[in-house]
């Protein structure tokens, strides 16, 4: 999972048009003041362990919020941080799980709709810690340093099949 966190004075969006993978929504507009915007992409590798990705992402975001003394988050699905997107079902599972995890920790959370073309405005606070990128590793269970063997090598479908088999064995055992 890749996240670009922006400490913002304000964030607003308007969902204009559905993509072929759009979730059904009732409210097409949203905004939040004095928040951290999480531009978020869920990657193919995250399919190996969505629960770990959710837990680690929530933990990393909470650490970031503590440093910024912030208690409000806008999760904004943003496919453009990666070229290896997960399936829409896994992306929604992880984004919804992150939303729930942060809310359960006492954070005020809003999430922009998944799979919609949106117009948006972000007004960054512009201080030295206002922007931070995070890469959540589904294998190592932490913010990725790209030194693990998974990140040093390009993804191979064979590797995904092996990982899925290992996960099934773990779940059974």
PDB file of C-alpha atoms in Angstrom:
ATOM      1  CA  UNK A   1       0.000   0.000   0.000  1.00  0.00           C
ATOM      2  CA  UNK A   2       1.242   3.450  -0.813  1.00  0.00           C
ATOM      3  CA  UNK A   3       0.072   6.539   1.023  1.00  0.00           C
ATOM      4  CA  UNK A   4       0.897  10.178   0.523  1.00  0.00           C
ATOM      5  CA  UNK A   5      -0.119  11.962   3.734  1.00  0.00           C
ATOM      6  CA  UNK A   6      -0.734  15.701   3.487  1.00  0.00           C
ATOM      7  CA  UNK A   7      -1.383  17.836   6.570  1.00  0.00           C
ATOM      8  CA  UNK A   8      -4.065  20.163   5.260  1.00  0.00           C
ATOM      9  CA  UNK A   9      -6.026  23.213   6.295  1.00  0.00           C
ATOM     10  CA  UNK A  10      -8.837  21.837   4.129  1.00  0.00           C
ATOM     11  CA  UNK A  11      -9.771  19.103   1.680  1.00  0.00           C
ATOM     12  CA  UNK A  12     -12.886  18.953  -0.467  1.00  0.00           C
ATOM     13  CA  UNK A  13     -14.019  16.739  -3.308  1.00  0.00           C
ATOM     14  CA  UNK A  14     -16.895  16.183  -5.677  1.00  0.00           C
ATOM     15  CA  UNK A  15     -17.464  12.788  -7.328  1.00  0.00           C
ATOM     16  CA  UNK A  16     -18.296  13.474 -10.970  1.00  0.00           C
ATOM     17  CA  UNK A  17     -18.396  10.192 -12.827  1.00  0.00           C
ATOM     18  CA  UNK A  18     -18.226   6.475 -12.060  1.00  0.00           C
ATOM     19  CA  UNK A  19     -15.472   4.244 -13.327  1.00  0.00           C
ATOM     20  CA  UNK A  20     -16.239   0.612 -14.141  1.00  0.00           C
ATOM     21  CA  UNK A  21     -15.197  -0.397 -10.584  1.00  0.00           C
ATOM     22  CA  UNK A  22     -17.005   2.357  -8.666  1.00  0.00           C
ATOM     23  CA  UNK A  23     -18.729   1.625  -5.396  1.00  0.00           C
ATOM     24  CA  UNK A  24     -22.347   2.727  -5.025  1.00  0.00           C
ATOM     25  CA  UNK A  25     -22.681   6.001  -3.114  1.00  0.00           C
ATOM     26  CA  UNK A  26     -25.414   8.357  -2.018  1.00  0.00           C
ATOM     27  CA  UNK A  27     -23.335  11.430  -1.149  1.00  0.00           C
ATOM     28  CA  UNK A  28     -21.151  12.766  -3.960  1.00  0.00           C
ATOM     29  CA  UNK A  29     -19.449  15.639  -2.146  1.00  0.00           C
ATOM     30  CA  UNK A  30     -17.423  15.915   1.031  1.00  0.00           C
ATOM     31  CA  UNK A  31     -14.977  18.099   2.873  1.00  0.00           C
ATOM     32  CA  UNK A  32     -12.914  18.268   6.034  1.00  0.00           C
ATOM     33  CA  UNK A  33     -11.010  21.064   7.737  1.00  0.00           C
ATOM     34  CA  UNK A  34      -7.700  20.811   9.643  1.00  0.00           C
ATOM     35  CA  UNK A  35      -6.985  17.182   8.721  1.00  0.00           C
ATOM     36  CA  UNK A  36      -4.468  14.779   7.308  1.00  0.00           C
ATOM     37  CA  UNK A  37      -5.381  13.702   3.777  1.00  0.00           C
ATOM     38  CA  UNK A  38      -4.303  10.156   2.939  1.00  0.00           C
ATOM     39  CA  UNK A  39      -3.956   9.759  -0.827  1.00  0.00           C
ATOM     40  CA  UNK A  40      -4.042   5.952  -0.862  1.00  0.00           C
ATOM     41  CA  UNK A  41      -3.241   3.247  -3.431  1.00  0.00           C
ATOM     42  CA  UNK A  42      -3.706  -0.444  -2.673  1.00  0.00           C
ATOM     43  CA  UNK A  43      -1.246  -2.647  -4.550  1.00  0.00           C
ATOM     44  CA  UNK A  44      -1.342  -6.156  -5.979  1.00  0.00           C
ATOM     45  CA  UNK A  45       1.139  -7.373  -3.353  1.00  0.00           C
ATOM     46  CA  UNK A  46      -1.283  -6.261  -0.611  1.00  0.00           C
ATOM     47  CA  UNK A  47      -3.585  -9.078  -1.673  1.00  0.00           C
ATOM     48  CA  UNK A  48      -1.157 -11.470   0.046  1.00  0.00           C
ATOM     49  CA  UNK A  49      -2.190 -10.241   3.508  1.00  0.00           C
ATOM     50  CA  UNK A  50      -4.886  -7.511   3.612  1.00  0.00           C
ATOM     51  CA  UNK A  51      -5.287  -7.743   7.398  1.00  0.00           C
ATOM     52  CA  UNK A  52      -1.597  -7.056   7.993  1.00  0.00           C
ATOM     53  CA  UNK A  53      -1.704  -4.125   5.581  1.00  0.00           C
ATOM     54  CA  UNK A  54      -4.713  -2.654   7.407  1.00  0.00           C
ATOM     55  CA  UNK A  55      -3.105  -3.071  10.841  1.00  0.00           C
ATOM     56  CA  UNK A  56       0.286  -1.671   9.820  1.00  0.00           C
ATOM     57  CA  UNK A  57      -1.229   1.217   7.851  1.00  0.00           C
ATOM     58  CA  UNK A  58      -3.421   2.187  10.835  1.00  0.00           C
ATOM     59  CA  UNK A  59      -0.410   2.039  13.160  1.00  0.00           C
ATOM     60  CA  UNK A  60       1.783   4.118  10.828  1.00  0.00           C
ATOM     61  CA  UNK A  61      -0.956   6.696  10.273  1.00  0.00           C
ATOM     62  CA  UNK A  62      -1.543   6.941  14.047  1.00  0.00           C
ATOM     63  CA  UNK A  63       2.192   7.616  14.583  1.00  0.00           C
ATOM     64  CA  UNK A  64       2.011  10.342  11.956  1.00  0.00           C
ATOM     65  CA  UNK A  65      -1.082  11.879  13.533  1.00  0.00           C
ATOM     66  CA  UNK A  66       0.606  11.935  16.953  1.00  0.00           C
ATOM     67  CA  UNK A  67       3.616  13.799  15.539  1.00  0.00           C
ATOM     68  CA  UNK A  68       1.311  16.337  13.899  1.00  0.00           C
ATOM     69  CA  UNK A  69      -1.081  16.510  16.871  1.00  0.00           C
ATOM     70  CA  UNK A  70      -3.923  15.837  14.423  1.00  0.00           C
ATOM     71  CA  UNK A  71      -7.163  13.909  15.085  1.00  0.00           C
ATOM     72  CA  UNK A  72      -8.934  14.128  11.723  1.00  0.00           C
ATOM     73  CA  UNK A  73      -8.302  12.100   8.552  1.00  0.00           C
ATOM     74  CA  UNK A  74      -9.694  12.119   5.015  1.00  0.00           C
ATOM     75  CA  UNK A  75      -8.947   8.844   3.212  1.00  0.00           C
ATOM     76  CA  UNK A  76      -8.817   9.591  -0.503  1.00  0.00           C
ATOM     77  CA  UNK A  77      -8.488   6.597  -2.863  1.00  0.00           C
ATOM     78  CA  UNK A  78      -5.819   7.573  -5.371  1.00  0.00           C
ATOM     79  CA  UNK A  79      -4.785   4.903  -7.878  1.00  0.00           C
ATOM     80  CA  UNK A  80      -1.964   6.999  -9.318  1.00  0.00           C
ATOM     81  CA  UNK A  81       0.663   6.168  -6.672  1.00  0.00           C
ATOM     82  CA  UNK A  82       1.355   2.722  -8.140  1.00  0.00           C
ATOM     83  CA  UNK A  83       1.362   0.877 -11.439  1.00  0.00           C
ATOM     84  CA  UNK A  84       0.386  -2.450  -9.819  1.00  0.00           C
ATOM     85  CA  UNK A  85      -3.139  -1.943  -8.487  1.00  0.00           C
ATOM     86  CA  UNK A  86      -4.887  -4.599  -6.416  1.00  0.00           C
ATOM     87  CA  UNK A  87      -8.297  -5.936  -7.320  1.00  0.00           C
ATOM     88  CA  UNK A  88     -11.121  -3.491  -6.533  1.00  0.00           C
ATOM     89  CA  UNK A  89     -12.512  -5.880  -3.888  1.00  0.00           C
ATOM     90  CA  UNK A  90      -9.228  -5.993  -1.954  1.00  0.00           C
ATOM     91  CA  UNK A  91      -8.716  -2.250  -2.332  1.00  0.00           C
ATOM     92  CA  UNK A  92     -12.131  -1.584  -0.786  1.00  0.00           C
ATOM     93  CA  UNK A  93     -11.485  -4.136   1.965  1.00  0.00           C
ATOM     94  CA  UNK A  94      -8.225  -2.411   2.918  1.00  0.00           C
ATOM     95  CA  UNK A  95      -9.551   1.153   2.637  1.00  0.00           C
ATOM     96  CA  UNK A  96     -12.653   0.285   4.691  1.00  0.00           C
ATOM     97  CA  UNK A  97     -10.488  -1.582   7.211  1.00  0.00           C
ATOM     98  CA  UNK A  98      -8.185   1.421   7.579  1.00  0.00           C
ATOM     99  CA  UNK A  99     -11.199   3.685   8.057  1.00  0.00           C
ATOM    100  CA  UNK A 100     -12.601   1.403  10.770  1.00  0.00           C
ATOM    101  CA  UNK A 101      -9.228   0.976  12.492  1.00  0.00           C
ATOM    102  CA  UNK A 102      -8.646   4.720  12.713  1.00  0.00           C
ATOM    103  CA  UNK A 103     -12.211   5.387  13.850  1.00  0.00           C
ATOM    104  CA  UNK A 104     -11.880   2.703  16.555  1.00  0.00           C
ATOM    105  CA  UNK A 105      -8.741   4.535  17.746  1.00  0.00           C
ATOM    106  CA  UNK A 106     -10.780   7.714  18.274  1.00  0.00           C
ATOM    107  CA  UNK A 107      -9.883   9.502  15.050  1.00  0.00           C
ATOM    108  CA  UNK A 108     -12.532  11.412  13.113  1.00  0.00           C
ATOM    109  CA  UNK A 109     -12.460   9.821   9.653  1.00  0.00           C
ATOM    110  CA  UNK A 110     -14.093  10.478   6.302  1.00  0.00           C
ATOM    111  CA  UNK A 111     -13.465   8.499   3.133  1.00  0.00           C
ATOM    112  CA  UNK A 112     -13.942   9.739  -0.411  1.00  0.00           C
ATOM    113  CA  UNK A 113     -15.704   7.259  -2.720  1.00  0.00           C
ATOM    114  CA  UNK A 114     -13.716   4.504  -4.393  1.00  0.00           C
ATOM    115  CA  UNK A 115     -13.707   4.195  -8.171  1.00  0.00           C
ATOM    116  CA  UNK A 116     -15.072   7.630  -8.994  1.00  0.00           C
ATOM    117  CA  UNK A 117     -13.501  10.400 -11.041  1.00  0.00           C
ATOM    118  CA  UNK A 118     -13.343  13.315  -8.631  1.00  0.00           C
ATOM    119  CA  UNK A 119     -12.488  16.955  -8.672  1.00  0.00           C
ATOM    120  CA  UNK A 120     -10.745  17.992  -5.474  1.00  0.00           C
ATOM    121  CA  UNK A 121      -8.971  20.784  -3.641  1.00  0.00           C
ATOM    122  CA  UNK A 122      -6.321  20.325  -0.980  1.00  0.00           C
ATOM    123  CA  UNK A 123      -4.905  23.294   0.901  1.00  0.00           C
ATOM    124  CA  UNK A 124      -1.675  22.047   2.469  1.00  0.00           C
ATOM    125  CA  UNK A 125      -0.421  23.629   5.673  1.00  0.00           C
ATOM    126  CA  UNK A 126       3.006  23.963   4.013  1.00  0.00           C
ATOM    127  CA  UNK A 127       5.211  23.282   7.038  1.00  0.00           C
ATOM    128  CA  UNK A 128       8.297  20.984   6.942  1.00  0.00           C
ATOM    129  CA  UNK A 129       6.290  17.931   8.047  1.00  0.00           C
ATOM    130  CA  UNK A 130       3.203  18.640   5.937  1.00  0.00           C
ATOM    131  CA  UNK A 131       3.882  15.866   3.406  1.00  0.00           C
ATOM    132  CA  UNK A 132       5.048  12.306   4.000  1.00  0.00           C
ATOM    133  CA  UNK A 133       4.993   9.226   1.807  1.00  0.00           C
ATOM    134  CA  UNK A 134       4.530   5.749   3.260  1.00  0.00           C
ATOM    135  CA  UNK A 135       4.878   2.317   1.715  1.00  0.00           C
ATOM    136  CA  UNK A 136       3.242  -0.396   3.784  1.00  0.00           C
ATOM    137  CA  UNK A 137       4.841  -3.820   3.334  1.00  0.00           C
ATOM    138  CA  UNK A 138       2.406  -6.770   3.398  1.00  0.00           C
ATOM    139  CA  UNK A 139       5.267  -9.150   4.239  1.00  0.00           C
ATOM    140  CA  UNK A 140       7.425  -7.427   6.812  1.00  0.00           C
ATOM    141  CA  UNK A 141       4.491  -5.935   8.700  1.00  0.00           C
ATOM    142  CA  UNK A 142       5.931  -2.431   8.890  1.00  0.00           C
ATOM    143  CA  UNK A 143       6.560   0.691   6.886  1.00  0.00           C
ATOM    144  CA  UNK A 144       8.710  -0.645   4.047  1.00  0.00           C
ATOM    145  CA  UNK A 145      12.381   0.253   3.837  1.00  0.00           C
ATOM    146  CA  UNK A 146      12.725  -1.528   0.461  1.00  0.00           C
ATOM    147  CA  UNK A 147      15.490  -3.726   1.872  1.00  0.00           C
ATOM    148  CA  UNK A 148      13.330  -6.814   2.220  1.00  0.00           C
ATOM    149  CA  UNK A 149      13.682  -9.430  -0.532  1.00  0.00           C
ATOM    150  CA  UNK A 150      10.101  -8.802  -1.691  1.00  0.00           C
ATOM    151  CA  UNK A 151      10.629  -5.172  -2.550  1.00  0.00           C
ATOM    152  CA  UNK A 152      14.075  -5.575  -4.105  1.00  0.00           C
ATOM    153  CA  UNK A 153      12.662  -7.803  -6.828  1.00  0.00           C
ATOM    154  CA  UNK A 154       9.847  -7.174  -9.286  1.00  0.00           C
ATOM    155  CA  UNK A 155       6.598  -8.984  -8.612  1.00  0.00           C
ATOM    156  CA  UNK A 156       6.170 -12.345 -10.323  1.00  0.00           C
ATOM    157  CA  UNK A 157       2.865 -14.160 -10.581  1.00  0.00           C
ATOM    158  CA  UNK A 158       4.647 -17.333  -9.427  1.00  0.00           C
ATOM    159  CA  UNK A 159       5.578 -15.561  -6.195  1.00  0.00           C
ATOM    160  CA  UNK A 160       1.964 -14.527  -5.662  1.00  0.00           C
ATOM    161  CA  UNK A 161       0.791 -18.128  -6.093  1.00  0.00           C
ATOM    162  CA  UNK A 162       3.381 -19.322  -3.552  1.00  0.00           C
ATOM    163  CA  UNK A 163       2.348 -16.632  -1.080  1.00  0.00           C
ATOM    164  CA  UNK A 164      -1.325 -17.488  -1.456  1.00  0.00           C
ATOM    165  CA  UNK A 165      -0.497 -21.142  -0.742  1.00  0.00           C
ATOM    166  CA  UNK A 166       1.515 -20.180   2.354  1.00  0.00           C
ATOM    167  CA  UNK A 167      -1.309 -17.969   3.617  1.00  0.00           C
ATOM    168  CA  UNK A 168      -3.867 -20.745   3.167  1.00  0.00           C
ATOM    169  CA  UNK A 169      -1.584 -23.122   5.111  1.00  0.00           C
ATOM    170  CA  UNK A 170      -1.164 -20.525   7.907  1.00  0.00           C
ATOM    171  CA  UNK A 171      -4.900 -20.004   8.166  1.00  0.00           C
ATOM    172  CA  UNK A 172      -5.548 -23.742   8.383  1.00  0.00           C
ATOM    173  CA  UNK A 173      -2.762 -24.368  10.916  1.00  0.00           C
TER     174      UNK A 173
END
